Amino acid sequence: MDETRIIQAEDDDMKDAVREAVALLEGGDIVALPTETVYGLGADAFNPEAVAKVFEAKERPSFDPLIVHISHARQLEEVAVVPPEIEETVRKLISAYWPGPLTLVLPKTDRIPDLVTSGQPTVAVRQSAHRVFRGIGKQLGRPIAAPSANRFGRISPTSASAVMKELGGRIPLIVDAGACRDGLESTIIRIEPGEKKPVIHVLRPGPVTKKELQNFGRVIVEKKRLIDAPEAPGQLASHYAPRTPLLMFERPDDFHPEAGKRYGLLSYKEDPKAGYLHRHEWAVVEALSPGSGKLAEAAVRLFHVMRVLDEAGLDAIVAEPVSETGLGQAIMDRLRRASTP
Ligand code: TXA
Ligand code: MG
């Protein structure tokens, strides 16, 4: 493949984009699609040859399973089996968050090829809220397997141009619907029956926060760990990484710049009180939340700002920490995994 086309899915007319994307997916090809979290690289989830193309384009190792996107809750039974012990909790979570950025890990049906789940007996499922993605899923009438549309281990794309930088020349089509609303990948959970309440294991923090999930059970956020075949490779210690080293410190004073090197600051709000802004003569400063949006704004801008700094020709990026409340938990998760050990 050498040319990647971008097709606009305009507000008033997305028919052409939907038609083209569906035609490619039906033909066993792969297409980059907008979701409310990040852009995904989609394939017909029931077609193993198509799914193989996703792994190939991303250079994704086969041990890293994909998320399956359904286009209405009824489709759930085609891809997953809901165990009766957790059925009530699943139902409540689905009615609260679908369509939206919550992914459930459930036992898979036989229709889901092993390649999608990397041979695991479980499948990760969500329903995207993005109108273009939904339009495509409905017209296709089959679930869409879609990981984030970046090369493996790299920064997730939140715009069509970011997808082009990651996968240009490797895929036939990118459906462009502008910037993603949330900017961070979905929250991934696994549910277990508990003694008094169900236990919700957060495998990857995301837009649906721990506090919100606490309304549905006891929440355990899985700790970062480095393992060979992770349960959610979003859990790999190094992930979401820019090519430029990204440094994080316990305290601002722990940063000791080397003479002659160019450093950029990934600041939360460009607030001097955080201790970083005047610590050094930064070559570039980019703020995650320059407006008043705080954590929600920071989440939307995180991958974009990481990409801008990565392209600034720096020797290293220094990232200020953000407070680990609400969405801050997912932001810090991504920053830590992007950082150089
Ligand atoms: O918001 C999102 O979730 C985006 C959009 C495109 O939907 N997708 C996304 O996919 O972030 P990806 O492949 O970049 O991350 C999916 C994560 C991986 O860390 C994978 O390991 C985990 O989901 N996953 C997939 N199947 C799993 C399973 N059966 N058990 C545990 N984790 C699983
Ligand atoms: Mg990803």
Short mmCIF file of C-alpha atoms and ligand atoms in Angstrom, two decimals:
data_model
loop_
_atom_site.label_atom_id
_atom_site.label_comp_id
_atom_site.label_asym_id
_atom_site.label_seq_id
_atom_site.Cartn_x
_atom_site.Cartn_y
_atom_site.Cartn_z
CA MET A 1 0.00 0.00 0.00
CA ASP A 2 1.38 3.45 -0.68
CA GLU A 3 -1.38 5.97 -0.52
CA THR A 4 -3.63 6.75 2.41
CA ARG A 5 -6.69 8.85 1.69
CA ILE A 6 -8.46 11.08 4.19
CA ILE A 7 -12.21 11.48 3.79
CA GLN A 8 -14.11 14.14 5.72
CA ALA A 9 -17.18 13.15 7.69
CA GLU A 10 -18.87 16.54 7.86
CA ASP A 11 -21.54 17.41 10.39
CA ASP A 12 -24.31 17.71 7.83
CA ASP A 13 -23.13 14.98 5.50
CA MET A 14 -21.31 11.89 6.57
CA LYS A 15 -22.94 9.53 4.08
CA ASP A 16 -20.03 9.28 1.65
CA ALA A 17 -17.53 8.68 4.43
CA VAL A 18 -19.75 6.00 5.99
CA ARG A 19 -20.33 4.31 2.64
CA GLU A 20 -16.62 4.20 1.75
CA ALA A 21 -15.56 2.95 5.16
CA VAL A 22 -18.23 0.23 5.17
CA ALA A 23 -17.26 -0.90 1.65
CA LEU A 24 -13.62 -1.32 2.72
CA LEU A 25 -14.54 -3.12 5.96
CA GLU A 26 -16.90 -5.46 4.09
CA GLY A 27 -14.07 -6.23 1.68
CA GLY A 28 -11.83 -7.32 4.56
CA ASP A 29 -9.79 -4.13 4.65
CA ILE A 30 -8.87 -1.84 7.54
CA VAL A 31 -9.90 1.80 8.08
CA ALA A 32 -8.97 4.44 10.67
CA LEU A 33 -12.13 5.69 12.37
CA PRO A 34 -12.94 8.46 14.84
CA THR A 35 -14.26 7.55 18.29
CA GLU A 36 -15.02 9.83 21.25
CA THR A 37 -11.79 8.68 22.96
CA VAL A 38 -9.05 8.35 20.31
CA TYR A 39 -8.95 7.31 16.64
CA GLY A 40 -9.18 3.54 16.16
CA LEU A 41 -7.93 1.27 13.41
CA GLY A 42 -11.00 -0.81 12.55
CA ALA A 43 -11.55 -4.22 10.98
CA ASP A 44 -14.53 -6.59 10.78
CA ALA A 45 -14.14 -8.39 14.12
CA PHE A 46 -15.45 -11.66 12.66
CA ASN A 47 -12.88 -11.72 9.85
CA PRO A 48 -9.49 -13.00 11.05
CA GLU A 49 -7.67 -11.99 7.84
CA ALA A 50 -8.88 -8.42 8.26
CA VAL A 51 -7.88 -8.44 11.94
CA ALA A 52 -4.42 -9.70 10.96
CA LYS A 53 -3.99 -6.55 8.84
CA VAL A 54 -4.55 -4.43 11.94
CA PHE A 55 -1.69 -6.17 13.77
CA GLU A 56 0.52 -5.81 10.71
CA ALA A 57 -0.15 -2.10 10.11
CA LYS A 58 0.42 -1.28 13.79
CA GLU A 59 3.38 -3.66 14.17
CA ARG A 60 1.47 -4.84 17.18
CA PRO A 61 2.66 -8.02 18.89
CA SER A 62 0.10 -10.81 18.67
CA PHE A 63 -0.10 -11.08 22.48
CA ASP A 64 -1.90 -7.73 22.69
CA PRO A 65 -5.67 -8.26 22.21
CA LEU A 66 -8.02 -5.76 20.52
CA ILE A 67 -11.18 -4.06 21.74
CA VAL A 68 -14.38 -5.10 19.95
CA HIS A 69 -16.88 -2.30 19.31
CA ILE A 70 -20.54 -3.12 18.98
CA SER A 71 -23.08 -0.71 17.57
CA HIS A 72 -26.05 -1.50 19.77
CA ALA A 73 -26.31 -3.25 23.12
CA ARG A 74 -28.19 -6.18 21.49
CA GLN A 75 -25.02 -7.09 19.63
CA LEU A 76 -23.31 -7.87 22.94
CA GLU A 77 -24.50 -11.48 22.87
CA GLU A 78 -22.85 -12.05 19.50
CA VAL A 79 -19.44 -11.33 20.96
CA ALA A 80 -19.58 -12.04 24.70
CA VAL A 81 -21.25 -14.20 27.31
CA VAL A 82 -22.40 -12.38 30.42
CA PRO A 83 -22.05 -14.68 33.44
CA PRO A 84 -25.27 -14.67 35.52
CA GLU A 85 -23.33 -13.74 38.72
CA ILE A 86 -22.40 -10.35 37.28
CA GLU A 87 -25.32 -9.83 34.95
CA GLU A 88 -27.02 -7.20 37.07
CA THR A 89 -23.84 -5.13 37.43
CA VAL A 90 -23.11 -5.40 33.71
CA ARG A 91 -26.63 -4.26 32.92
CA LYS A 92 -26.36 -1.26 35.23
CA LEU A 93 -22.96 -0.24 33.87
CA ILE A 94 -24.13 -0.57 30.28
CA SER A 95 -27.20 1.53 30.91
CA ALA A 96 -25.09 4.19 32.65
CA TYR A 97 -22.15 4.37 30.23
CA TRP A 98 -22.98 2.90 26.82
CA PRO A 99 -22.53 4.21 24.28
CA GLY A 100 -19.37 5.66 25.80
CA PRO A 101 -15.79 5.23 27.01
CA LEU A 102 -16.20 2.12 29.19
CA THR A 103 -14.81 -1.25 28.04
CA LEU A 104 -15.90 -4.49 29.71
CA VAL A 105 -13.78 -7.64 29.70
CA LEU A 106 -16.13 -10.65 29.46
CA PRO A 107 -15.94 -14.30 28.36
CA LYS A 108 -15.95 -14.41 24.56
CA THR A 109 -18.24 -16.29 22.18
CA ASP A 110 -16.93 -18.71 19.55
CA ARG A 111 -17.64 -16.18 16.81
CA ILE A 112 -14.77 -13.98 17.95
CA PRO A 113 -11.57 -15.20 16.32
CA ASP A 114 -8.71 -16.08 18.67
CA LEU A 115 -6.53 -13.49 16.98
CA VAL A 116 -8.79 -10.71 18.28
CA THR A 117 -8.31 -11.80 21.89
CA SER A 118 -4.74 -13.08 21.52
CA GLY A 119 -5.96 -16.53 22.41
CA GLN A 120 -7.52 -15.42 25.69
CA PRO A 121 -10.97 -16.73 26.61
CA THR A 122 -12.16 -13.18 27.26
CA VAL A 123 -13.01 -10.29 24.96
CA ALA A 124 -12.90 -6.56 25.65
CA VAL A 125 -16.14 -4.90 24.44
CA ARG A 126 -17.44 -1.39 24.21
CA GLN A 127 -19.97 0.68 22.31
CA SER A 128 -18.60 3.93 20.92
CA ALA A 129 -20.66 7.11 21.29
CA HIS A 130 -19.16 8.75 18.21
CA ARG A 131 -21.89 9.42 15.63
CA VAL A 132 -19.64 8.58 12.67
CA PHE A 133 -18.35 5.38 14.25
CA ARG A 134 -21.89 4.38 15.16
CA GLY A 135 -23.09 5.10 11.64
CA ILE A 136 -20.40 2.84 10.22
CA GLY A 137 -21.00 0.07 12.77
CA LYS A 138 -24.75 0.09 12.15
CA GLN A 139 -24.42 -0.02 8.39
CA LEU A 140 -21.79 -2.78 8.57
CA GLY A 141 -24.03 -4.78 10.91
CA ARG A 142 -21.03 -6.52 12.45
CA PRO A 143 -18.80 -5.66 15.38
CA ILE A 144 -15.61 -3.73 14.65
CA ALA A 145 -12.31 -4.71 16.25
CA ALA A 146 -10.31 -1.53 16.73
CA PRO A 147 -7.21 -0.70 18.74
CA SER A 148 -5.92 2.86 18.81
CA ALA A 149 -4.65 3.90 15.37
CA ASN A 150 -0.98 4.34 16.27
CA ARG A 151 2.05 2.15 15.81
CA PHE A 152 2.56 -0.14 18.77
CA GLY A 153 3.83 1.57 21.91
CA ARG A 154 3.43 5.07 20.47
CA ILE A 155 1.22 8.04 21.28
CA SER A 156 -2.49 7.46 20.58
CA PRO A 157 -3.91 9.69 17.82
CA THR A 158 -6.64 12.19 18.64
CA SER A 159 -6.88 13.69 15.13
CA ALA A 160 -6.79 12.46 11.53
CA SER A 161 -3.44 14.17 10.96
CA ALA A 162 -1.96 12.29 13.92
CA VAL A 163 -3.23 9.01 12.41
CA MET A 164 -1.61 10.00 9.11
CA LYS A 165 1.74 10.48 10.88
CA GLU A 166 1.44 7.08 12.54
CA LEU A 167 -0.01 4.95 9.76
CA GLY A 168 0.22 6.94 6.51
CA GLY A 169 1.13 4.59 3.64
CA ARG A 170 0.03 1.55 5.65
CA ILE A 171 -3.76 1.84 5.48
CA PRO A 172 -6.12 2.81 2.65
CA LEU A 173 -8.43 5.29 4.41
CA ILE A 174 -8.77 7.62 7.37
CA VAL A 175 -12.24 8.94 8.22
CA ASP A 176 -11.73 12.48 9.55
CA ALA A 177 -14.30 13.80 12.01
CA GLY A 178 -12.06 16.32 13.76
CA ALA A 179 -10.58 16.13 17.25
CA CYS A 180 -11.71 13.46 19.71
CA ARG A 181 -13.98 14.59 22.54
CA ASP A 182 -12.32 12.74 25.45
CA GLY A 183 -8.75 12.42 24.17
CA LEU A 184 -7.92 9.45 26.41
CA GLU A 185 -8.65 5.78 25.75
CA SER A 186 -11.63 4.11 27.39
CA THR A 187 -11.59 2.82 30.95
CA ILE A 188 -11.17 -0.98 30.87
CA ILE A 189 -12.72 -3.06 33.65
CA ARG A 190 -13.26 -6.66 34.65
CA ILE A 191 -16.07 -7.51 37.09
CA GLU A 192 -16.09 -10.26 39.70
CA PRO A 193 -18.85 -11.20 42.07
CA GLY A 194 -17.91 -10.13 45.62
CA GLU A 195 -19.01 -10.98 49.15
CA LYS A 196 -21.25 -7.95 49.63
CA LYS A 197 -20.70 -5.97 46.48
CA PRO A 198 -19.30 -6.84 43.07
CA VAL A 199 -15.58 -6.17 42.63
CA ILE A 200 -14.60 -3.97 39.70
CA HIS A 201 -10.98 -4.30 38.61
CA VAL A 202 -9.76 -1.30 36.62
CA LEU A 203 -7.28 -2.67 34.08
CA ARG A 204 -6.74 0.73 32.46
CA PRO A 205 -7.90 4.03 33.99
CA GLY A 206 -9.79 6.31 31.59
CA PRO A 207 -12.62 8.79 31.17
CA VAL A 208 -14.98 6.82 33.44
CA THR A 209 -13.32 7.44 36.80
CA LYS A 210 -12.83 5.30 39.89
CA LYS A 211 -15.24 7.51 41.81
CA GLU A 212 -17.99 6.95 39.23
CA LEU A 213 -17.41 3.18 39.23
CA GLN A 214 -17.69 3.09 43.03
CA ASN A 215 -21.44 3.48 42.59
CA PHE A 216 -21.46 -0.04 41.13
CA GLY A 217 -19.11 -1.99 43.39
CA ARG A 218 -15.79 -2.11 45.19
CA VAL A 219 -13.17 -0.73 42.84
CA ILE A 220 -9.61 -1.98 42.65
CA VAL A 221 -7.25 -0.12 40.33
CA GLU A 222 -4.67 -2.62 39.11
CA LYS A 223 -1.14 -1.43 39.80
CA LYS A 224 1.36 -0.85 37.06
CA ARG A 225 3.34 -3.95 36.39
CA LEU A 226 5.73 -5.17 33.77
CA ILE A 227 4.82 -8.61 32.53
CA ASP A 228 5.26 -10.44 29.26
CA ALA A 229 1.66 -11.19 28.42
CA PRO A 230 -0.22 -8.47 30.26
CA GLU A 231 -3.89 -8.62 30.95
CA ALA A 232 -4.18 -5.13 29.42
CA PRO A 233 -0.97 -4.19 27.65
CA GLY A 234 -1.98 -0.63 28.20
CA GLN A 235 -0.38 -1.99 31.43
CA LEU A 236 3.04 -2.41 29.85
CA ALA A 237 5.37 -0.13 31.77
CA SER A 238 6.45 1.58 28.56
CA HIS A 239 3.60 2.65 26.31
CA TYR A 240 2.11 5.79 24.75
CA ALA A 241 5.72 6.86 24.24
CA PRO A 242 7.14 9.80 22.32
CA ARG A 243 10.50 9.23 20.59
CA THR A 244 12.00 12.01 22.70
CA PRO A 245 12.78 10.85 26.26
CA LEU A 246 10.07 12.00 28.66
CA LEU A 247 11.22 12.62 32.23
CA MET A 248 9.19 12.82 35.43
CA PHE A 249 10.54 13.67 38.85
CA GLU A 250 9.40 13.28 42.43
CA ARG A 251 10.14 16.96 43.04
CA PRO A 252 11.08 19.84 40.67
CA ASP A 253 14.50 20.07 42.40
CA ASP A 254 15.32 16.56 41.24
CA PHE A 255 15.66 17.87 37.67
CA HIS A 256 19.31 18.60 36.85
CA PRO A 257 19.60 19.83 33.26
CA GLU A 258 22.74 18.95 31.32
CA ALA A 259 24.58 21.88 29.76
CA GLY A 260 23.91 22.44 26.08
CA LYS A 261 20.77 20.28 25.98
CA ARG A 262 17.34 21.52 24.90
CA TYR A 263 14.51 20.69 27.26
CA GLY A 264 10.78 21.23 26.80
CA LEU A 265 8.26 21.49 29.63
CA LEU A 266 4.94 19.68 29.48
CA SER A 267 3.19 21.84 32.03
CA TYR A 268 -0.22 21.34 33.54
CA LYS A 269 -1.37 24.98 33.72
CA GLU A 270 1.86 26.98 33.31
CA ASP A 271 1.50 27.79 36.97
CA PRO A 272 4.84 28.85 38.53
CA LYS A 273 3.61 27.44 41.85
CA ALA A 274 4.03 23.93 40.46
CA GLY A 275 7.78 24.59 40.72
CA TYR A 276 8.84 23.79 37.15
CA LEU A 277 8.19 26.88 35.03
CA HIS A 278 11.06 28.99 36.43
CA ARG A 279 13.29 26.05 37.28
CA HIS A 280 14.95 26.19 33.85
CA GLU A 281 15.05 28.18 30.61
CA TRP A 282 12.87 25.82 28.65
CA ALA A 283 13.25 25.70 24.87
CA VAL A 284 9.48 25.15 24.64
CA VAL A 285 6.63 25.17 27.15
CA GLU A 286 3.30 23.54 26.32
CA ALA A 287 0.38 23.63 28.73
CA LEU A 288 -2.12 20.80 29.02
CA SER A 289 -4.77 23.11 30.37
CA PRO A 290 -4.16 26.68 29.19
CA GLY A 291 -7.86 27.54 29.59
CA SER A 292 -10.01 26.86 32.61
CA GLY A 293 -10.94 23.31 31.67
CA LYS A 294 -8.42 21.82 34.14
CA LEU A 295 -8.30 18.01 34.10
CA ALA A 296 -10.91 17.48 31.38
CA GLU A 297 -9.09 19.92 29.12
CA ALA A 298 -5.75 18.32 30.01
CA ALA A 299 -7.08 14.88 29.08
CA VAL A 300 -8.33 16.09 25.70
CA ARG A 301 -5.00 17.75 24.92
CA LEU A 302 -2.54 15.26 26.44
CA PHE A 303 -1.65 13.18 23.36
CA HIS A 304 -1.70 16.22 21.08
CA VAL A 305 0.72 18.13 23.34
CA MET A 306 2.97 15.08 23.68
CA ARG A 307 3.12 14.88 19.91
CA VAL A 308 3.90 18.62 19.53
CA LEU A 309 6.76 18.36 22.02
CA ASP A 310 8.00 15.16 20.37
CA GLU A 311 8.27 17.05 17.08
CA ALA A 312 10.12 20.04 18.60
CA GLY A 313 13.60 18.56 18.27
CA LEU A 314 14.24 18.46 22.02
CA ASP A 315 16.76 16.35 23.92
CA ALA A 316 14.14 15.60 26.54
CA ILE A 317 10.64 16.51 27.69
CA VAL A 318 10.01 17.14 31.38
CA ALA A 319 6.43 16.47 32.48
CA GLU A 320 4.86 18.13 35.51
CA PRO A 321 2.64 15.80 37.48
CA VAL A 322 -1.10 16.51 37.72
CA SER A 323 -3.21 15.80 40.78
CA GLU A 324 -4.28 12.19 40.86
CA THR A 325 -7.98 12.77 41.39
CA GLY A 326 -10.76 11.94 38.91
CA LEU A 327 -9.43 12.11 35.36
CA GLY A 328 -5.99 12.92 36.78
CA GLN A 329 -5.56 9.22 37.53
CA ALA A 330 -5.80 8.32 33.83
CA ILE A 331 -3.58 11.25 32.82
CA MET A 332 -0.86 10.26 35.31
CA ASP A 333 -1.15 6.64 34.16
CA ARG A 334 -0.41 7.69 30.57
CA LEU A 335 2.40 10.07 31.58
CA ARG A 336 4.13 7.43 33.70
CA ARG A 337 3.95 4.86 30.92
CA ALA A 338 5.23 7.41 28.40
CA SER A 339 8.16 8.31 30.64
CA THR A 340 11.67 6.99 30.36
CA PRO A 341 12.45 4.61 33.22
O1 TXA B 1 -10.88 4.09 23.76
C1 TXA B 1 -10.43 3.02 23.39
O2 TXA B 1 -10.50 2.01 24.09
C2 TXA B 1 -9.75 2.97 22.01
C3 TXA B 1 -10.81 3.25 20.96
C4 TXA B 1 -10.29 3.05 19.57
O3 TXA B 1 -11.92 2.46 21.20
N1 TXA B 1 -9.14 1.71 21.81
C5 TXA B 1 -7.99 1.34 22.42
O4 TXA B 1 -7.49 0.13 21.99
O5 TXA B 1 -7.42 2.02 23.24
P1 TXA B 1 -6.00 -0.37 22.31
O6 TXA B 1 -5.83 -1.62 21.55
O7 TXA B 1 -5.04 0.68 22.04
O8 TXA B 1 -6.06 -0.78 23.77
C6 TXA B 1 -6.86 -1.86 24.11
C7 TXA B 1 -6.44 -2.41 25.42
C8 TXA B 1 -5.10 -3.08 25.33
O9 TXA B 1 -4.31 -2.62 26.41
C9 TXA B 1 -5.47 -4.55 25.47
O10 TXA B 1 -4.51 -5.26 26.12
C10 TXA B 1 -6.74 -4.49 26.29
O11 TXA B 1 -7.40 -3.40 25.75
N2 TXA B 1 -7.52 -5.70 26.09
C11 TXA B 1 -8.08 -6.14 24.96
N3 TXA B 1 -8.67 -7.33 25.15
C12 TXA B 1 -8.47 -7.65 26.45
C13 TXA B 1 -8.84 -8.76 27.25
N4 TXA B 1 -9.50 -9.78 26.77
N5 TXA B 1 -8.47 -8.73 28.54
C14 TXA B 1 -7.80 -7.68 29.04
N6 TXA B 1 -7.41 -6.62 28.32
C15 TXA B 1 -7.74 -6.60 27.05
MG MG B 2 -3.43 1.75 22.16
#
